[in-house]
Short mmCIF file of C-alpha atoms in Angstrom, two decimals:
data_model
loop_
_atom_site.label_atom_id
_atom_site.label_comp_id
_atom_site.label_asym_id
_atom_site.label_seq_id
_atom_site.Cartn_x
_atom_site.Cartn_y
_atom_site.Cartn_z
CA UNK A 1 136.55 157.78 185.38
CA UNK A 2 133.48 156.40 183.89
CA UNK A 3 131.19 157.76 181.27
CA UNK A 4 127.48 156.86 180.04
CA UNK A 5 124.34 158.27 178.64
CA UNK A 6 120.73 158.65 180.35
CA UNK A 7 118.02 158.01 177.74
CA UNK A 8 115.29 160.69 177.38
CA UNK A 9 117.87 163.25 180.04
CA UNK A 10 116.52 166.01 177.62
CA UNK A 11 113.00 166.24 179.84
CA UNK A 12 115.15 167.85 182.08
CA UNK A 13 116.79 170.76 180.03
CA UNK A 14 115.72 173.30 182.19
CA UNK A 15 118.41 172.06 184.79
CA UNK A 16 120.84 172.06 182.64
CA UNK A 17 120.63 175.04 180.98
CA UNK A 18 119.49 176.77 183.87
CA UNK A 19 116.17 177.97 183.31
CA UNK A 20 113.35 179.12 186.19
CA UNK A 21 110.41 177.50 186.11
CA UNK A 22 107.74 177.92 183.48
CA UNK A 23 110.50 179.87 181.21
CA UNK A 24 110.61 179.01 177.71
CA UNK A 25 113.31 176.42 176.35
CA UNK A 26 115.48 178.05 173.70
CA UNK A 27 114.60 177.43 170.36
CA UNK A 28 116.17 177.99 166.93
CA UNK A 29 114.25 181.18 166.47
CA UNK A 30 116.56 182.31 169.40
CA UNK A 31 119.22 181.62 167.13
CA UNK A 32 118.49 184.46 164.57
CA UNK A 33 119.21 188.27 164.16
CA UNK A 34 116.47 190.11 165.32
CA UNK A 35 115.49 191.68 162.28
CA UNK A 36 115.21 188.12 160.88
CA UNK A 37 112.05 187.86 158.21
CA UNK A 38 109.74 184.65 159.32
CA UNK A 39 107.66 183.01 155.90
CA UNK A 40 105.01 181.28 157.05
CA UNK A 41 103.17 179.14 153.97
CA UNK A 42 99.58 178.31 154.26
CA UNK A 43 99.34 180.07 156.90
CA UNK A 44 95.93 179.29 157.52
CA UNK A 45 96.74 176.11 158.62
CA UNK A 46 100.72 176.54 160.12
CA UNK A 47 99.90 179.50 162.65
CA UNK A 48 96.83 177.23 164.62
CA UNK A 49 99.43 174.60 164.75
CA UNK A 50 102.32 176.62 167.09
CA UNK A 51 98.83 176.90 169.92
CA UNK A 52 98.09 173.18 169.40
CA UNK A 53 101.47 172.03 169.51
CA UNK A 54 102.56 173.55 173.16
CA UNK A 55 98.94 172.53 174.05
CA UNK A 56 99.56 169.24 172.79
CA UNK A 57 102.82 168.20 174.47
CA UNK A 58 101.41 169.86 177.83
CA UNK A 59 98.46 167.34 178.07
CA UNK A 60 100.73 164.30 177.26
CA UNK A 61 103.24 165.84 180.17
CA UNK A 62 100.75 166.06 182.48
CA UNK A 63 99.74 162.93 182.41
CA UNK A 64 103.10 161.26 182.68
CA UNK A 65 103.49 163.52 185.38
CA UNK A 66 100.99 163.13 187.44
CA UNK A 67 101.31 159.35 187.65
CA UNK A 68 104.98 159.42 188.11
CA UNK A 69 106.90 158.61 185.11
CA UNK A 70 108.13 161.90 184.89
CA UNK A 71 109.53 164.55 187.23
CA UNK A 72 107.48 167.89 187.14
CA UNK A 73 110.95 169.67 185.69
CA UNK A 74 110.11 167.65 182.29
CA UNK A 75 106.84 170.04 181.69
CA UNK A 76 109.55 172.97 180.72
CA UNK A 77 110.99 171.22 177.76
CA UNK A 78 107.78 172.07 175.65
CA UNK A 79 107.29 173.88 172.55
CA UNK A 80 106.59 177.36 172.96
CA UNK A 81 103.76 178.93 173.81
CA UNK A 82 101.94 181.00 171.47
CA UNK A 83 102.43 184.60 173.31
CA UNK A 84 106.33 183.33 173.33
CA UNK A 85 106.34 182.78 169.46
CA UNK A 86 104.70 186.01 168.51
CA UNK A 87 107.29 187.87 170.83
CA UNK A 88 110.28 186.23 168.94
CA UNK A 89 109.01 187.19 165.45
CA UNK A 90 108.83 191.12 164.61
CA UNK A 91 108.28 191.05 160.85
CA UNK A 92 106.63 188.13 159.06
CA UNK A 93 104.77 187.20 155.59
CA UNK A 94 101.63 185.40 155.53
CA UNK A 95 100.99 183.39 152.68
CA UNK A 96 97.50 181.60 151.38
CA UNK A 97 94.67 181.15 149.30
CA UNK A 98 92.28 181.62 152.36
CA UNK A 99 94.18 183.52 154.99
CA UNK A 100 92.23 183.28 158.23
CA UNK A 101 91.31 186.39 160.50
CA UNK A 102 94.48 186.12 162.80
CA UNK A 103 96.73 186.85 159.42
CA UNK A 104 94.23 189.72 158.36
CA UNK A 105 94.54 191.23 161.67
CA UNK A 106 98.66 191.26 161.67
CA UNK A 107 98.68 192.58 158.30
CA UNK A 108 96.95 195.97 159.11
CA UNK A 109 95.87 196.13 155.33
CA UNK A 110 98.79 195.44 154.19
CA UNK A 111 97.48 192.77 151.71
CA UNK A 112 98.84 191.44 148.58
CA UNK A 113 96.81 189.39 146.61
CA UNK A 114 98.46 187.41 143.54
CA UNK A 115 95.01 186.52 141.34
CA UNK A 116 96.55 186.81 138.03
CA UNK A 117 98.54 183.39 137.15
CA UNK A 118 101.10 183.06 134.32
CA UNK A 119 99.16 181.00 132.34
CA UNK A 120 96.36 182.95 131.90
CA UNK A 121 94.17 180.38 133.63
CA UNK A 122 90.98 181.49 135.64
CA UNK A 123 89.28 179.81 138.79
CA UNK A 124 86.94 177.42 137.35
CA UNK A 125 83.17 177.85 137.34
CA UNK A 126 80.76 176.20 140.34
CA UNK A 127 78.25 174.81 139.54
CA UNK A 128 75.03 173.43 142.47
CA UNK A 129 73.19 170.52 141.85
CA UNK A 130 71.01 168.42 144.02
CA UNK A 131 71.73 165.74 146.08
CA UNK A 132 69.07 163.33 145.19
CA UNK A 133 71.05 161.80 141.87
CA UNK A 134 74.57 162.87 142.78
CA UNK A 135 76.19 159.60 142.60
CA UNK A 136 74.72 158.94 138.96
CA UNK A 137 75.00 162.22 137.62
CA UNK A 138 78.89 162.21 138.75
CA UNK A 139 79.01 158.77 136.86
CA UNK A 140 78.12 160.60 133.98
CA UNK A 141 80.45 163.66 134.21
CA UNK A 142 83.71 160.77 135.39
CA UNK A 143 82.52 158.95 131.63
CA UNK A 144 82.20 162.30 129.63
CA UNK A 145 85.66 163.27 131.39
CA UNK A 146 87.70 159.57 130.91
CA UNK A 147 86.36 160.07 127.48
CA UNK A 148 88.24 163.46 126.36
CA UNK A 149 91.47 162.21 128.75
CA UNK A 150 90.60 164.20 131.45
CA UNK A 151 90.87 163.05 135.02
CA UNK A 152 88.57 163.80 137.98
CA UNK A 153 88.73 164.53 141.84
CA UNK A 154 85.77 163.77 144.26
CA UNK A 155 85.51 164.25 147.71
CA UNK A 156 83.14 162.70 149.95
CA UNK A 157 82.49 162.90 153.97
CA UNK A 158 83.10 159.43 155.17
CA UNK A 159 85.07 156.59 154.65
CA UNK A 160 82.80 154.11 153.85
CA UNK A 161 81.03 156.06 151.35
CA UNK A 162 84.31 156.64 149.39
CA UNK A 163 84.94 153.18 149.33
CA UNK A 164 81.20 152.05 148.79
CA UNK A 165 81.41 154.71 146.00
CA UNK A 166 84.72 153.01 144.54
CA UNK A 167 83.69 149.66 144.36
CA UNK A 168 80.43 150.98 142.95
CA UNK A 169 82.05 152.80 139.98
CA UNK A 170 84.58 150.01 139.59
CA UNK A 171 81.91 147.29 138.86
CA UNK A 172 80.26 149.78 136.56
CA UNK A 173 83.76 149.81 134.79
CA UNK A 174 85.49 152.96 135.81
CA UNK A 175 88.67 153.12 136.45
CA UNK A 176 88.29 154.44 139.50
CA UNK A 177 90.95 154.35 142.66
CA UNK A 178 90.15 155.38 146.60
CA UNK A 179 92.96 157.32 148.34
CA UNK A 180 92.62 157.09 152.24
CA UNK A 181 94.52 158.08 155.21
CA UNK A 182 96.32 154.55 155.22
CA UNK A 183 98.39 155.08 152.40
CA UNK A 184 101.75 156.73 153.04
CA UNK A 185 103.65 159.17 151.47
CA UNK A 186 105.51 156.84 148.12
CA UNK A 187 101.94 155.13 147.74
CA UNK A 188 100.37 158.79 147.63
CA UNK A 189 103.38 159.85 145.46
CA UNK A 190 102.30 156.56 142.82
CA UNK A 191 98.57 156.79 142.79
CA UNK A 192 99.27 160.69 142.20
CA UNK A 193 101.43 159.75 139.04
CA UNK A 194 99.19 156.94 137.84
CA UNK A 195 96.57 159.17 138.01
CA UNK A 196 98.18 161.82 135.61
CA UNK A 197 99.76 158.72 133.77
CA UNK A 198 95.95 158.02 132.94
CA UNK A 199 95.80 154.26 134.97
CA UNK A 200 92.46 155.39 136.21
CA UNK A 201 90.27 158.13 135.37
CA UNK A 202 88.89 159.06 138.93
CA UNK A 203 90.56 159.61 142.18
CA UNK A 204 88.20 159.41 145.59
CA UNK A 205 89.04 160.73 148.92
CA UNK A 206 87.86 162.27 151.66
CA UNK A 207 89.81 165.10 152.50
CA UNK A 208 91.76 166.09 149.53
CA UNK A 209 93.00 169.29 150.98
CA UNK A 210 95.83 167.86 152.39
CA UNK A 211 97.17 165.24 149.99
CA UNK A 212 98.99 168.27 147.88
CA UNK A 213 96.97 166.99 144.66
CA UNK A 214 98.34 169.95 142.16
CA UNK A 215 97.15 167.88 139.34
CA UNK A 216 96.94 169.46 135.48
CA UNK A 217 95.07 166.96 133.99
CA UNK A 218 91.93 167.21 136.36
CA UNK A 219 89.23 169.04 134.84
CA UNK A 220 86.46 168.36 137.17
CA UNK A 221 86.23 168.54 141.09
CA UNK A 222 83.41 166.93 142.71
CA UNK A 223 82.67 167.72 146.25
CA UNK A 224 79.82 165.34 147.39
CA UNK A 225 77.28 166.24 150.70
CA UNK A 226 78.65 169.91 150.08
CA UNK A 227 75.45 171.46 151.94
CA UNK A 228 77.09 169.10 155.54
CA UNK A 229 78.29 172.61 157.15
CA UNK A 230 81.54 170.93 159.14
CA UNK A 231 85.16 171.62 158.83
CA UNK A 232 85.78 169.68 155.32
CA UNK A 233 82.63 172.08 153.91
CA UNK A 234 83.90 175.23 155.37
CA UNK A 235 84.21 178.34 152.92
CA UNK A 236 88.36 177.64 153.58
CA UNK A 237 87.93 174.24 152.88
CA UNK A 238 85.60 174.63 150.15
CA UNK A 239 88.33 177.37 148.57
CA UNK A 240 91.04 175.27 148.71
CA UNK A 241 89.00 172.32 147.22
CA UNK A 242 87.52 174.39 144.27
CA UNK A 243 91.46 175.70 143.61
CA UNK A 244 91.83 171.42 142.51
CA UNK A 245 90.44 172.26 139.24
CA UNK A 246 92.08 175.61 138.64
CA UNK A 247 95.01 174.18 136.42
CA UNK A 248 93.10 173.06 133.56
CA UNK A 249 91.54 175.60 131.08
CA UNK A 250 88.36 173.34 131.40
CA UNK A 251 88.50 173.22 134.98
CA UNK A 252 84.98 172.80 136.43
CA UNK A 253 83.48 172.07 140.12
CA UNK A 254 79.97 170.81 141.05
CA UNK A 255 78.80 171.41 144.70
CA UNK A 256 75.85 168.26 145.39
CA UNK A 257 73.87 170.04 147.37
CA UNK A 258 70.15 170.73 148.51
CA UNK A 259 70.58 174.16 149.98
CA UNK A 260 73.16 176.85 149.50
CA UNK A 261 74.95 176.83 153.39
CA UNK A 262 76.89 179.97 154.38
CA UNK A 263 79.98 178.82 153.39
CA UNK A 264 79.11 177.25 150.18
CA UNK A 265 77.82 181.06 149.35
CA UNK A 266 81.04 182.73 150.68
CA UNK A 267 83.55 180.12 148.65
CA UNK A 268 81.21 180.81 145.59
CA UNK A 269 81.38 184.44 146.17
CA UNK A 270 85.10 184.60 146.22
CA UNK A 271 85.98 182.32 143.46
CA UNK A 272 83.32 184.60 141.20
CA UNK A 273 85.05 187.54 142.50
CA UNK A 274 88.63 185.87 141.80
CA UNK A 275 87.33 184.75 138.15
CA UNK A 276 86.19 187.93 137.31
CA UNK A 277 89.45 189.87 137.83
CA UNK A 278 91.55 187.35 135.80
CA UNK A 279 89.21 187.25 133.01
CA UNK A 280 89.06 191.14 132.75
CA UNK A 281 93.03 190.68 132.94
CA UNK A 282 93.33 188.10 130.11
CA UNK A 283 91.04 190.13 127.63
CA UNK A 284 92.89 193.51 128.31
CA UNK A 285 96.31 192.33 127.59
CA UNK A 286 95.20 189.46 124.89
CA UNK A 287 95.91 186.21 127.28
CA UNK A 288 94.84 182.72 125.92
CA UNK A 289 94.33 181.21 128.64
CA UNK A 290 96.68 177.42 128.34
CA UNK A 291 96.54 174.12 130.96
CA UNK A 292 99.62 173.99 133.36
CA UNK A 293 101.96 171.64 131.53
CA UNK A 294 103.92 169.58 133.76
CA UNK A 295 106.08 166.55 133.28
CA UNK A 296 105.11 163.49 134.91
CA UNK A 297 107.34 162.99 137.71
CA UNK A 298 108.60 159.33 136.76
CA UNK A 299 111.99 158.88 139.31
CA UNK A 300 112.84 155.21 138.05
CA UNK A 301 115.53 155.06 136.52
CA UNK A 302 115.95 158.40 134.31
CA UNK A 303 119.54 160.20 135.82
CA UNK A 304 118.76 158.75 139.63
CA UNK A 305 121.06 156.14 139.73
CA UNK A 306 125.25 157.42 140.24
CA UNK A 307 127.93 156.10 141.60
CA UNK A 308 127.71 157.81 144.81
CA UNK A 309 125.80 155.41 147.19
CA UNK A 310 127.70 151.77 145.60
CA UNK A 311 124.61 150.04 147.61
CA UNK A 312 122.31 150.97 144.61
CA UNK A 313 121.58 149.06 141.50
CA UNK A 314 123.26 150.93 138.51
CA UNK A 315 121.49 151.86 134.91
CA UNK A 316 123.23 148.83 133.59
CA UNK A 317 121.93 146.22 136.30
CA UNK A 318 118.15 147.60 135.92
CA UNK A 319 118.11 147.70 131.98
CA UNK A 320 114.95 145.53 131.14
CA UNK A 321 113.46 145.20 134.86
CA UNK A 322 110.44 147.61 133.82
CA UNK A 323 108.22 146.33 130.44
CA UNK A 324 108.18 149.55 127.99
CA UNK A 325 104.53 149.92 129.11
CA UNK A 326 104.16 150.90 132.90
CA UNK A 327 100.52 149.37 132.27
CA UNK A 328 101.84 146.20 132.26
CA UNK A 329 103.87 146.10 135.89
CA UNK A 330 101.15 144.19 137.96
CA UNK A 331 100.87 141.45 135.17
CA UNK A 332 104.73 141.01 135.10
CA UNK A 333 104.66 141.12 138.58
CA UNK A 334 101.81 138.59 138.92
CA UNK A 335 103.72 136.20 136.40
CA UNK A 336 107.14 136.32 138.36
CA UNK A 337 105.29 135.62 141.75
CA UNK A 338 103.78 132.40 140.04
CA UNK A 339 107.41 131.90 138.83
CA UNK A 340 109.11 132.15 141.87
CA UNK A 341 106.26 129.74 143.78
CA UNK A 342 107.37 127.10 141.13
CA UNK A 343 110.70 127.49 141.63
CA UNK A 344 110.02 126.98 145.51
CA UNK A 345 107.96 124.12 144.90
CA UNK A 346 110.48 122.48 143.31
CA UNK A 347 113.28 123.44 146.04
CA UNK A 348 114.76 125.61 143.91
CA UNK A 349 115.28 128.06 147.06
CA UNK A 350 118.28 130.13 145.25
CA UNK A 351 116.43 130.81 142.10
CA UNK A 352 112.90 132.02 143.74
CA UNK A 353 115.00 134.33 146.53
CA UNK A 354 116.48 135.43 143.13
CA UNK A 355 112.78 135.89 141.79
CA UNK A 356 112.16 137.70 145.31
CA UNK A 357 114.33 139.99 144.61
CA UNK A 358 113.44 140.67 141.03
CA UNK A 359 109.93 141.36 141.76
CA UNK A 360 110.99 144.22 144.98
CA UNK A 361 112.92 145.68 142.58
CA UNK A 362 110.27 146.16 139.85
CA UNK A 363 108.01 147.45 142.75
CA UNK A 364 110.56 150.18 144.12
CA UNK A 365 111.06 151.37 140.38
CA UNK A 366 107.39 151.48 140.26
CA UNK A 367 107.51 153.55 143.00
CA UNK A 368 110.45 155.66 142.17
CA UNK A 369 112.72 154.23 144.47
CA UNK A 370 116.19 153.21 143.82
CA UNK A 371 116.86 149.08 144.46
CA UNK A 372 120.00 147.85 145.97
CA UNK A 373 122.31 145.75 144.16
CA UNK A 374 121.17 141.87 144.26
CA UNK A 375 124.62 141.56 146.68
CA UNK A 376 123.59 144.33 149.34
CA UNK A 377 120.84 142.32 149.85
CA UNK A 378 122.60 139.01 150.37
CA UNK A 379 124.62 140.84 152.84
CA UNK A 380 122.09 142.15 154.58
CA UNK A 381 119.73 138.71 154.44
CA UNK A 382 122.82 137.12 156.29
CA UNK A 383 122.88 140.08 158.93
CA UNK A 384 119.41 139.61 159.61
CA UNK A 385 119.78 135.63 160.22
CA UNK A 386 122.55 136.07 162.24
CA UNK A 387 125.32 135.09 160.02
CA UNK A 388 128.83 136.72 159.48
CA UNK A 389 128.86 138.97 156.20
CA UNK A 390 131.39 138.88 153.72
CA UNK A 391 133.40 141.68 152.35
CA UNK A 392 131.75 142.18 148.57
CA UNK A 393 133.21 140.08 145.92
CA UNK A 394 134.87 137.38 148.51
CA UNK A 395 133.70 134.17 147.63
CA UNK A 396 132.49 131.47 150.07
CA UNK A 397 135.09 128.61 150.00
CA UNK A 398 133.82 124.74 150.46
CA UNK A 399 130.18 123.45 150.49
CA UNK A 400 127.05 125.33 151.96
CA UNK A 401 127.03 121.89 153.90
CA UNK A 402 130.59 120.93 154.89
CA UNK A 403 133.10 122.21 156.97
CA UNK A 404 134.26 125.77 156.55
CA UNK A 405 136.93 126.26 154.44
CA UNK A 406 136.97 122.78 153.16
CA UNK A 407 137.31 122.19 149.40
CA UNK A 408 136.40 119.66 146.91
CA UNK A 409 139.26 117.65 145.27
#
């Protein structure tokens, strides 16, 4: 006769599915034919994951367990082990730049190796120097580079040095920006565009690898400390940081460094032995080699906004929100702020939330995000504050201060 939910009942799958204990949960991969073909992209890094992610969820479980917010049944909705994944998978493809030994085992030889690009393009060369003047001798290659409209990638060990290396740069007049772990995915997406959009010449970070920076325009790579044997200055690492500059035909990459570790050797070895193949390729067939060319990804306003979702702004409603040169958003946005605290100061409430809204706008297109129309977010100011909403277009009757639904005469 009655009916209700339990929150967080799926702990306890195995009961209702009926599963022993310690069996494995079912899983989509249970779902497909067996003679399904798994993908697995950069590999290196996805197959470590399945281990860590059983592991993971096992140490959180236990812990809940053992001090009783959870029943010991809730340790068998898990991910699956890794014995239980490799069981459900008979044929897979391993794909990456620096497969690691478990994919070299599986493979049995049977290796594939896609050198030659399109484009003609060849790894870049590497180039050692010493530590000792590495932050003034990469001043000098970020100038030569800003000067020919080039853009450059460095990557440093810690945190404070990128941003002591930043503000460094940036009172010696570089355009320079720092790109840290803080920053989420839109903000990543914008300082990635601005960077290609030429806002700033040099981009600082300290782990690069995973940021997805497939950038044309950057000719150099600078990896800083490169000698500080550690997971970021591994020969996979190292591979993957060195493939930065391969999509410029004047790709480059200097290693600071006092000695030459193992890995620095092995990632130098293989990008030599890479290089060589693809520039024996290009001169047998004729190949000028030519930078990737890749639009700027600029999702503002250009064939994003359609009548489908009626709580975004339109092409119409947006025309004139962005100046004609994206250089100039912070200083329009800086002038409508001092606007709209005018406007306040002088009680003009309506006309600064109208500001308000103005200035989010400008700052989603900046980001490439759609804004709502100016009466989605009235709506959804009243929600917030308590207040009934109107159906759109209805019209409040009487004074914001009188009785409701009394009118002037």
């Amino acid at each position: 006769e009655q009916m209700g939910f339990c929150s967080g009942i799926e702990n306890y799958s195995r009961h209702l599915s009926g599963r022993s204990a310690g069996e494995p949960p079912p899983t989509l991969l249970d779902y497909f034919p067996k003679d399904f073909l798994l993908a697995i992209d950069e590999s290196h890094q996805s197959i470590p994951q399945i281990g860590a992610m059983y592991r993971g969820d096992r140490s959180r479980k236990e812990t809940l367990v053992e001090y009783g917010f959870r029943l010991p049944s809730a340790l068998d909705n898990r991910p699956l082990q890794f014995g239980e994944f490799e069981r459900l998978v008979n044929q897979a493809i391993y794909v990456s730049a620096t497969p690691a030994e478990y994919e070299l085992q599986k493979s049995e030889g049977v290796i594939v190796e896609q050198i030659i690009r399109p484009t003609g393009l060849v790894d870049p060369q590497v180039e050692v120097r010493p530590v000792a003047q590495q932050v003034d001798d990469l001043l000098e290659e970020v100038r030569k580079r800003a000067a020919a409209g080039q853009r450059v990638l460095v990557t440093t060990l810690t945190k404070r040095m990128a941003e002591d290396l930043t503000e460094y740069y940036a009172d010696l007049g570089v355009r320079v920006r720092y790109m840290h772990s803080d920053i989420d995915t839109l903000e990543r997406l914008a300082l990635v565009r601005d960077l290609r959009r030429g806002l700033f010449d040099a981009l600082i970070g300290i782990n690069l690898l995973r940021e997805g920076l497939d950038i044309p325009e950057v000719s150099l790579v600078a990896v800083l400390d490169a000698d500080k044997e550690g997971f970021l200055r591994s020969s996979v690492s190292l591979i993957q940081t060195i493939g930065r500059a391969a999509r410029n035909v004047e790709g480059r990459v200097i290693l600071y460094a006092d000695t030459v570790t193992a890995s620095m050797k092995a990632a130098i070895e293989e990008t030599e032995r890479r290089r060589a193949k693809q520039v024996a390729y290009n001169k047998e067939h004729g190949i000028t080699a030519q930078s990737v060319k890749r639009a700027i990804l600029d999702m503002a306003i250009h064939a994003v906004a359609s009548g489908a979702d009626d709580a975004l702004a339109g092409k119409e409603e947006l025309a004139g929100y962005l100046p004609e040169d994206r250089k100039d958003v912070p200083k329009m946005i800086a002038q409508l702020e001092a606007e709209m605290r005018a406007k306040a100061e002088e009680l003009d409430f309506e006309g600064a939330a109208m500001l308000r809204d103005r200035i989010q706008a400008i700052k989603d297109l900046d980001l490439g995000i759609m804004p709502k129309r100016p009466e989605v977010l009235k709506q959804e100011a009243r929600a917030a504050a308590g207040l009934p909403t109107r159906p759109a277009g209805q019209k409040r009757r009487g004074r914001p201060n009188g009785r409701p639904g009394s009118q002037r005469r």
